[in-house]
Short mmCIF file of N, CA and C in Angstrom, two decimals:
data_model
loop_
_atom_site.label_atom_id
_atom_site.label_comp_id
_atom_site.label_asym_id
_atom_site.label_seq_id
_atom_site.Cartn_x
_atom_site.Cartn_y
_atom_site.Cartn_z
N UNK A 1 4.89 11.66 12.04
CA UNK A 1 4.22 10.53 12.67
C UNK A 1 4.06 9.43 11.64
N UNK A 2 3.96 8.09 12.49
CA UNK A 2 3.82 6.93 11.23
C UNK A 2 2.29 6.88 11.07
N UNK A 3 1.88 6.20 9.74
CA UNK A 3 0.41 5.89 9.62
C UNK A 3 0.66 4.90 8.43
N UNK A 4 -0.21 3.85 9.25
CA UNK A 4 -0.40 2.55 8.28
C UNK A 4 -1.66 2.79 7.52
N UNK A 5 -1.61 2.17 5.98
CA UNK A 5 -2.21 2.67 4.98
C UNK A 5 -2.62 0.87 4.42
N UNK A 6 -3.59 0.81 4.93
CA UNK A 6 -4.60 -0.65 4.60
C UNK A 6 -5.27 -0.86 3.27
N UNK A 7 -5.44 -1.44 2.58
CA UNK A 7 -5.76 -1.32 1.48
C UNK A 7 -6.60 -2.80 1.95
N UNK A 8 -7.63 -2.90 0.74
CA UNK A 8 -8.18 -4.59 0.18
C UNK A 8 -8.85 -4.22 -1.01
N UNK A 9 -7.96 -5.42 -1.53
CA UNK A 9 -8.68 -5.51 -3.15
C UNK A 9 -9.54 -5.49 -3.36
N UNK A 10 -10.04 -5.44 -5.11
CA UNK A 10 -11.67 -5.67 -5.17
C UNK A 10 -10.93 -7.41 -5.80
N UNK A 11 -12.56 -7.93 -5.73
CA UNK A 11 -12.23 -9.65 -6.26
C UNK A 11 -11.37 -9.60 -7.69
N UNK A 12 -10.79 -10.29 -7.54
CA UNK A 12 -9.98 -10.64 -9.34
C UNK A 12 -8.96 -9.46 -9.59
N UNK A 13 -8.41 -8.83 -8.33
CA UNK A 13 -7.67 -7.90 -9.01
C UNK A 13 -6.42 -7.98 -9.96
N UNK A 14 -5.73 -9.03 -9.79
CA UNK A 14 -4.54 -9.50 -10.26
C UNK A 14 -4.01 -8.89 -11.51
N UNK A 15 -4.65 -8.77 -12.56
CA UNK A 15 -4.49 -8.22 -13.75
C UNK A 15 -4.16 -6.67 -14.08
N UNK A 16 -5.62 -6.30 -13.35
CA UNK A 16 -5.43 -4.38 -12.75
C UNK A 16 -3.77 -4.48 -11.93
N UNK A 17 -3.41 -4.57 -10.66
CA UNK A 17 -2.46 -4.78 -10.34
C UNK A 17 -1.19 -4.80 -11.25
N UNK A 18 -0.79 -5.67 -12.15
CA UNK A 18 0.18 -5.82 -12.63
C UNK A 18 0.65 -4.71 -13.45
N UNK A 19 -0.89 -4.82 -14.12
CA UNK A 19 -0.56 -3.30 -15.24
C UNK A 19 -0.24 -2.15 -14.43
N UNK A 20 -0.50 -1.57 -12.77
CA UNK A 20 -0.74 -0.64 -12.50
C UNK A 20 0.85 -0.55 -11.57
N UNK A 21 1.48 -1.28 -11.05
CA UNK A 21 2.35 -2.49 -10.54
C UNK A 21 3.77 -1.44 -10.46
N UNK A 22 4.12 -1.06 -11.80
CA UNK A 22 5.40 -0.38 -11.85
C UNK A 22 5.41 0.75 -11.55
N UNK A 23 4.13 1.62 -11.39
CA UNK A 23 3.94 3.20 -11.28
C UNK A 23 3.44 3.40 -9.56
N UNK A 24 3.18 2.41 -8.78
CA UNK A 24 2.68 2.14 -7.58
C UNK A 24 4.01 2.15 -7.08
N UNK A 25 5.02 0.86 -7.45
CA UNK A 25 5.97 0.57 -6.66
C UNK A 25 7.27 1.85 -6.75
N UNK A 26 6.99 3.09 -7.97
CA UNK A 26 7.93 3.82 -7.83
C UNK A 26 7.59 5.17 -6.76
N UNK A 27 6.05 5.11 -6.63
CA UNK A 27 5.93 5.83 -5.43
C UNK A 27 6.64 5.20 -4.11
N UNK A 28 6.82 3.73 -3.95
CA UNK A 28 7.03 3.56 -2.56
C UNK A 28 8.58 3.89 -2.50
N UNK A 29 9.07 3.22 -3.43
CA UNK A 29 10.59 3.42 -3.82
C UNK A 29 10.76 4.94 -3.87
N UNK A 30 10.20 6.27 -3.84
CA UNK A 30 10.36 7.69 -3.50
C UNK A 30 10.49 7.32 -2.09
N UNK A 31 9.04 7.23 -1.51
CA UNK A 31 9.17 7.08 0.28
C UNK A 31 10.58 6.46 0.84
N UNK A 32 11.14 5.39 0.34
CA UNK A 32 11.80 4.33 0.85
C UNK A 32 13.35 5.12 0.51
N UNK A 33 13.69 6.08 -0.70
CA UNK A 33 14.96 6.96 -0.49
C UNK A 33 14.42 8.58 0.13
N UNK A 34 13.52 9.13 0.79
CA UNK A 34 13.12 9.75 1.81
C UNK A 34 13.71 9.40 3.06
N UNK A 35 13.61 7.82 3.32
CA UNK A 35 13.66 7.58 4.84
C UNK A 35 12.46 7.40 5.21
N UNK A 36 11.48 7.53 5.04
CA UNK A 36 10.25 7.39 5.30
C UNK A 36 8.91 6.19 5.59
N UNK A 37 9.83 5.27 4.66
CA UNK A 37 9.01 4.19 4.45
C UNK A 37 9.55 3.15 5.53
N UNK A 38 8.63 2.51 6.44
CA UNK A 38 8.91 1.36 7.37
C UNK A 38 9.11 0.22 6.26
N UNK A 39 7.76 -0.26 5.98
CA UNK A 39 7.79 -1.55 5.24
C UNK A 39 5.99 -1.03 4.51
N UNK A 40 6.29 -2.18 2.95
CA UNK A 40 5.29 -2.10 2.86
C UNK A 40 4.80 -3.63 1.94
N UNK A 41 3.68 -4.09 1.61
CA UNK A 41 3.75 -4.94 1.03
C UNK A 41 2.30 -5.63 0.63
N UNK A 42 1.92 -6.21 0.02
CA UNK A 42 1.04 -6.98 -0.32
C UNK A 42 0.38 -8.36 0.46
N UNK A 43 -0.61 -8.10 0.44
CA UNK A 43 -1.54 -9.48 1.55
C UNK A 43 -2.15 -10.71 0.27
N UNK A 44 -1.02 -11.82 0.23
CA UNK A 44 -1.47 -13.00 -0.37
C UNK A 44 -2.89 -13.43 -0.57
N UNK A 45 -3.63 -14.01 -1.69
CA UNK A 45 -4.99 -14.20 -1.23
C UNK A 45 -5.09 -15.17 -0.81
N UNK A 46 -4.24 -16.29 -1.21
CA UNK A 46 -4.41 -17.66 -0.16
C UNK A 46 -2.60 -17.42 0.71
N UNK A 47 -2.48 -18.70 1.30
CA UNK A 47 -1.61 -18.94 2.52
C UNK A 47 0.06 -19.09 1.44
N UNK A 48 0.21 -18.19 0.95
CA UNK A 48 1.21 -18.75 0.15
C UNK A 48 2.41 -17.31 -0.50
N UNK A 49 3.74 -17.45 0.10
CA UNK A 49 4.46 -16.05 -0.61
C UNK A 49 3.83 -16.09 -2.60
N UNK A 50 4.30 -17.08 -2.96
CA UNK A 50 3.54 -16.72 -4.00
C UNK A 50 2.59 -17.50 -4.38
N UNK A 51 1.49 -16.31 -4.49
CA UNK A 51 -0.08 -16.87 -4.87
C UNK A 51 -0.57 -17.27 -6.07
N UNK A 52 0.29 -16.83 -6.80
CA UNK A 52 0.03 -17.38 -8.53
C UNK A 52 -0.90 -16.50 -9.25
N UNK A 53 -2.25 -17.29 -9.51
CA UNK A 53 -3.36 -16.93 -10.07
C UNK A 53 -4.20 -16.03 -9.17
N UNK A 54 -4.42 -16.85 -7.54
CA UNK A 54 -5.38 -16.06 -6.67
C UNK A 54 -4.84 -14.64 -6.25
N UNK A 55 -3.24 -14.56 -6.76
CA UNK A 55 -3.37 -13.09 -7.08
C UNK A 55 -3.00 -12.22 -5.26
N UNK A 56 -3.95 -11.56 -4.79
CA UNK A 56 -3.67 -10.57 -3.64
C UNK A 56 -5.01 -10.18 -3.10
N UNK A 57 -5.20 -10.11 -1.85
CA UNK A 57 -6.35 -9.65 -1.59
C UNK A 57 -6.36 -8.27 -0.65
N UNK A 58 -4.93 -7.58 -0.82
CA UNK A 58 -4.84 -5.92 -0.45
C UNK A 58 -3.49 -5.63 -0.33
N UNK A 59 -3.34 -4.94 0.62
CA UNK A 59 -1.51 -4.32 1.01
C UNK A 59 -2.18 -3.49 2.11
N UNK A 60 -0.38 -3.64 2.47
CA UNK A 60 0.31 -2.49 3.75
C UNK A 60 0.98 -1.80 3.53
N UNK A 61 0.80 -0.33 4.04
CA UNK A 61 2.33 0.73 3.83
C UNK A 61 1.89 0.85 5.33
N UNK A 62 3.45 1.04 6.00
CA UNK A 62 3.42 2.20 7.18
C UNK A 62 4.65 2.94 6.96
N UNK A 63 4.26 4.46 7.12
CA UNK A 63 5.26 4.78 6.50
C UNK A 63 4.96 6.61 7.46
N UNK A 64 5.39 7.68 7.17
CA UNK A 64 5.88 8.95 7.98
C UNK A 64 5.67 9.81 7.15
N UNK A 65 4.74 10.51 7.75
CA UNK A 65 3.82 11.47 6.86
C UNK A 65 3.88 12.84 7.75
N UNK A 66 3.14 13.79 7.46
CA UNK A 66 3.49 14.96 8.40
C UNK A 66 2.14 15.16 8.92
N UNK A 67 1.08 14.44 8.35
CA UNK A 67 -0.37 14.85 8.84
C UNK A 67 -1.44 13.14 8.63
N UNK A 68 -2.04 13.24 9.38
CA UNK A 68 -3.29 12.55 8.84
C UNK A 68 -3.87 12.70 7.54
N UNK A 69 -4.27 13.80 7.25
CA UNK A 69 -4.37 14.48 5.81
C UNK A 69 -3.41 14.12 5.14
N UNK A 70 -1.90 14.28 5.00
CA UNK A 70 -1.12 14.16 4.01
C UNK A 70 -0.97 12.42 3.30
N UNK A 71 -1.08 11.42 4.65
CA UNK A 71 -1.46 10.10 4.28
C UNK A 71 -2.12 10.09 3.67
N UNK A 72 -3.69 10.28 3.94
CA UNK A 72 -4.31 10.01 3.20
C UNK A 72 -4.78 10.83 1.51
N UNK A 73 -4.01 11.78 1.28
CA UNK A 73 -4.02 12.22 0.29
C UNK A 73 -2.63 11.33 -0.26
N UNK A 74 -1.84 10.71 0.13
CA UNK A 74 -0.74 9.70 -0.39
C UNK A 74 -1.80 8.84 -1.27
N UNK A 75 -2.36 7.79 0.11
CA UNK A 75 -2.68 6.80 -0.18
C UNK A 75 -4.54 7.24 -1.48
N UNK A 76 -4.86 8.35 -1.50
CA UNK A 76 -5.25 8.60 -2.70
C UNK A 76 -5.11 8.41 -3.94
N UNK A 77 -3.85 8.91 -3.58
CA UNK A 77 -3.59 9.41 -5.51
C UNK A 77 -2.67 7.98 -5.51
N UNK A 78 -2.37 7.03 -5.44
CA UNK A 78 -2.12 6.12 -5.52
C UNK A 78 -2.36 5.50 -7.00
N UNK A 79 -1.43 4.75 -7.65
CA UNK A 79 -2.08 3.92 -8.81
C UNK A 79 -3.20 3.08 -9.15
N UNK A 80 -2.33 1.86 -7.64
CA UNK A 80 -3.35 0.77 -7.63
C UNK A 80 -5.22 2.02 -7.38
N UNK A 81 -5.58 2.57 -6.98
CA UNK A 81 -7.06 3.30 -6.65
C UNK A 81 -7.29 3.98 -7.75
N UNK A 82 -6.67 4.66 -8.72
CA UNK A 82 -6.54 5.06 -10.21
C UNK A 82 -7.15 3.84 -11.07
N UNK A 83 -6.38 2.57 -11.08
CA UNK A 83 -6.90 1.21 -11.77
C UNK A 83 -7.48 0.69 -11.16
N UNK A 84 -8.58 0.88 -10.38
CA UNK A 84 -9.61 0.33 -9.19
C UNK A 84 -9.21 -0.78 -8.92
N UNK A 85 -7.68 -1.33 -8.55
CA UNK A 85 -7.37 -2.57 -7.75
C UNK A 85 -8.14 -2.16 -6.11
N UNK A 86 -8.71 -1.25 -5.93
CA UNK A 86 -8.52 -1.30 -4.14
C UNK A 86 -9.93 -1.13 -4.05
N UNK A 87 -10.76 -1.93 -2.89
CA UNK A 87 -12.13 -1.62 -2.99
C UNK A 87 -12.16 -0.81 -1.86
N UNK A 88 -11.40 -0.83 -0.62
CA UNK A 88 -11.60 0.34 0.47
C UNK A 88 -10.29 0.23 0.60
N UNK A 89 -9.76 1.97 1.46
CA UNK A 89 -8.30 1.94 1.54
C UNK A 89 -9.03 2.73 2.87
N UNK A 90 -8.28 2.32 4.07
CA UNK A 90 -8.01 3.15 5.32
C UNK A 90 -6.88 3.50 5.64
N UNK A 91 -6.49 4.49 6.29
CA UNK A 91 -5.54 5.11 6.40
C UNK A 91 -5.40 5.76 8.27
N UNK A 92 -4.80 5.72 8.86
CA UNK A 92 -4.60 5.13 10.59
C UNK A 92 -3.42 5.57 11.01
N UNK A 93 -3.41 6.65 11.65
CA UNK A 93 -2.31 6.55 12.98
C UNK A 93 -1.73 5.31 13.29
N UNK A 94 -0.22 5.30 13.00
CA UNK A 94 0.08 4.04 13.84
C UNK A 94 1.53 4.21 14.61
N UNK A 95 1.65 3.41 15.95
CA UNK A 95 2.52 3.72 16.97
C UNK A 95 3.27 2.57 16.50
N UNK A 96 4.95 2.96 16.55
CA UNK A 96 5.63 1.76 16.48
C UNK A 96 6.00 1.15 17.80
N UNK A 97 6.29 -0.13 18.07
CA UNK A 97 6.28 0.19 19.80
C UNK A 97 7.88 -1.21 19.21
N UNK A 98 7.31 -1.77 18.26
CA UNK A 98 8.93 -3.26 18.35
C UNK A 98 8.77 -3.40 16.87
N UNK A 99 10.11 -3.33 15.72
CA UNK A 99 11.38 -3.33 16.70
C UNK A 99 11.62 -1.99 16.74
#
């Protein structure tokens, strides 16, 4: 089943992030040669692909897990939550319905 994995930063994360950045993105890059991974990505903090300084104010994974449990033990052990970039992470059943 898919389950989208919500994240939001804590304020000022930008810095945590970067450092934490390469060990995050090689988990998704596992999911993504699995087959597993829909899409995943980062939420701009202002209106802009790149935000510069203001940095990010969370991310998205949806991605195919075998349990509710197993998501959220994903989205656990995670980097960015290791380098406290994330101030709450939810983790959600999600139906794909398009495309």
């Amino acid at each position: 089943m898919l389950y989208a994995i919500i994240s939001e930063d804590i304020d000022n994360s930008l810095e945590k992030r970067m450092q934490a950045r390469p060990d995050h993105l090689k988990r998704l890059e596992a999911l993504r040669d699995e087959g597993r991974l829909v899409l995943a990505g980062p939420t701009p903090a202002i209106d802009s692909n790149d935000p510069g300084e203001a940095g990010f104010s969370g991310s998205v994974v949806v991605a195919e897990f075998e349990s509710l449990e197993a998501a959220q033990q994903w989205a656990d052990a995670d980097p960015y939550v290791a380098a406290g970039v994330y101030a709450e992470v939810k983790v959600k059943p999600f139906k794909r319905v398009l495309p």
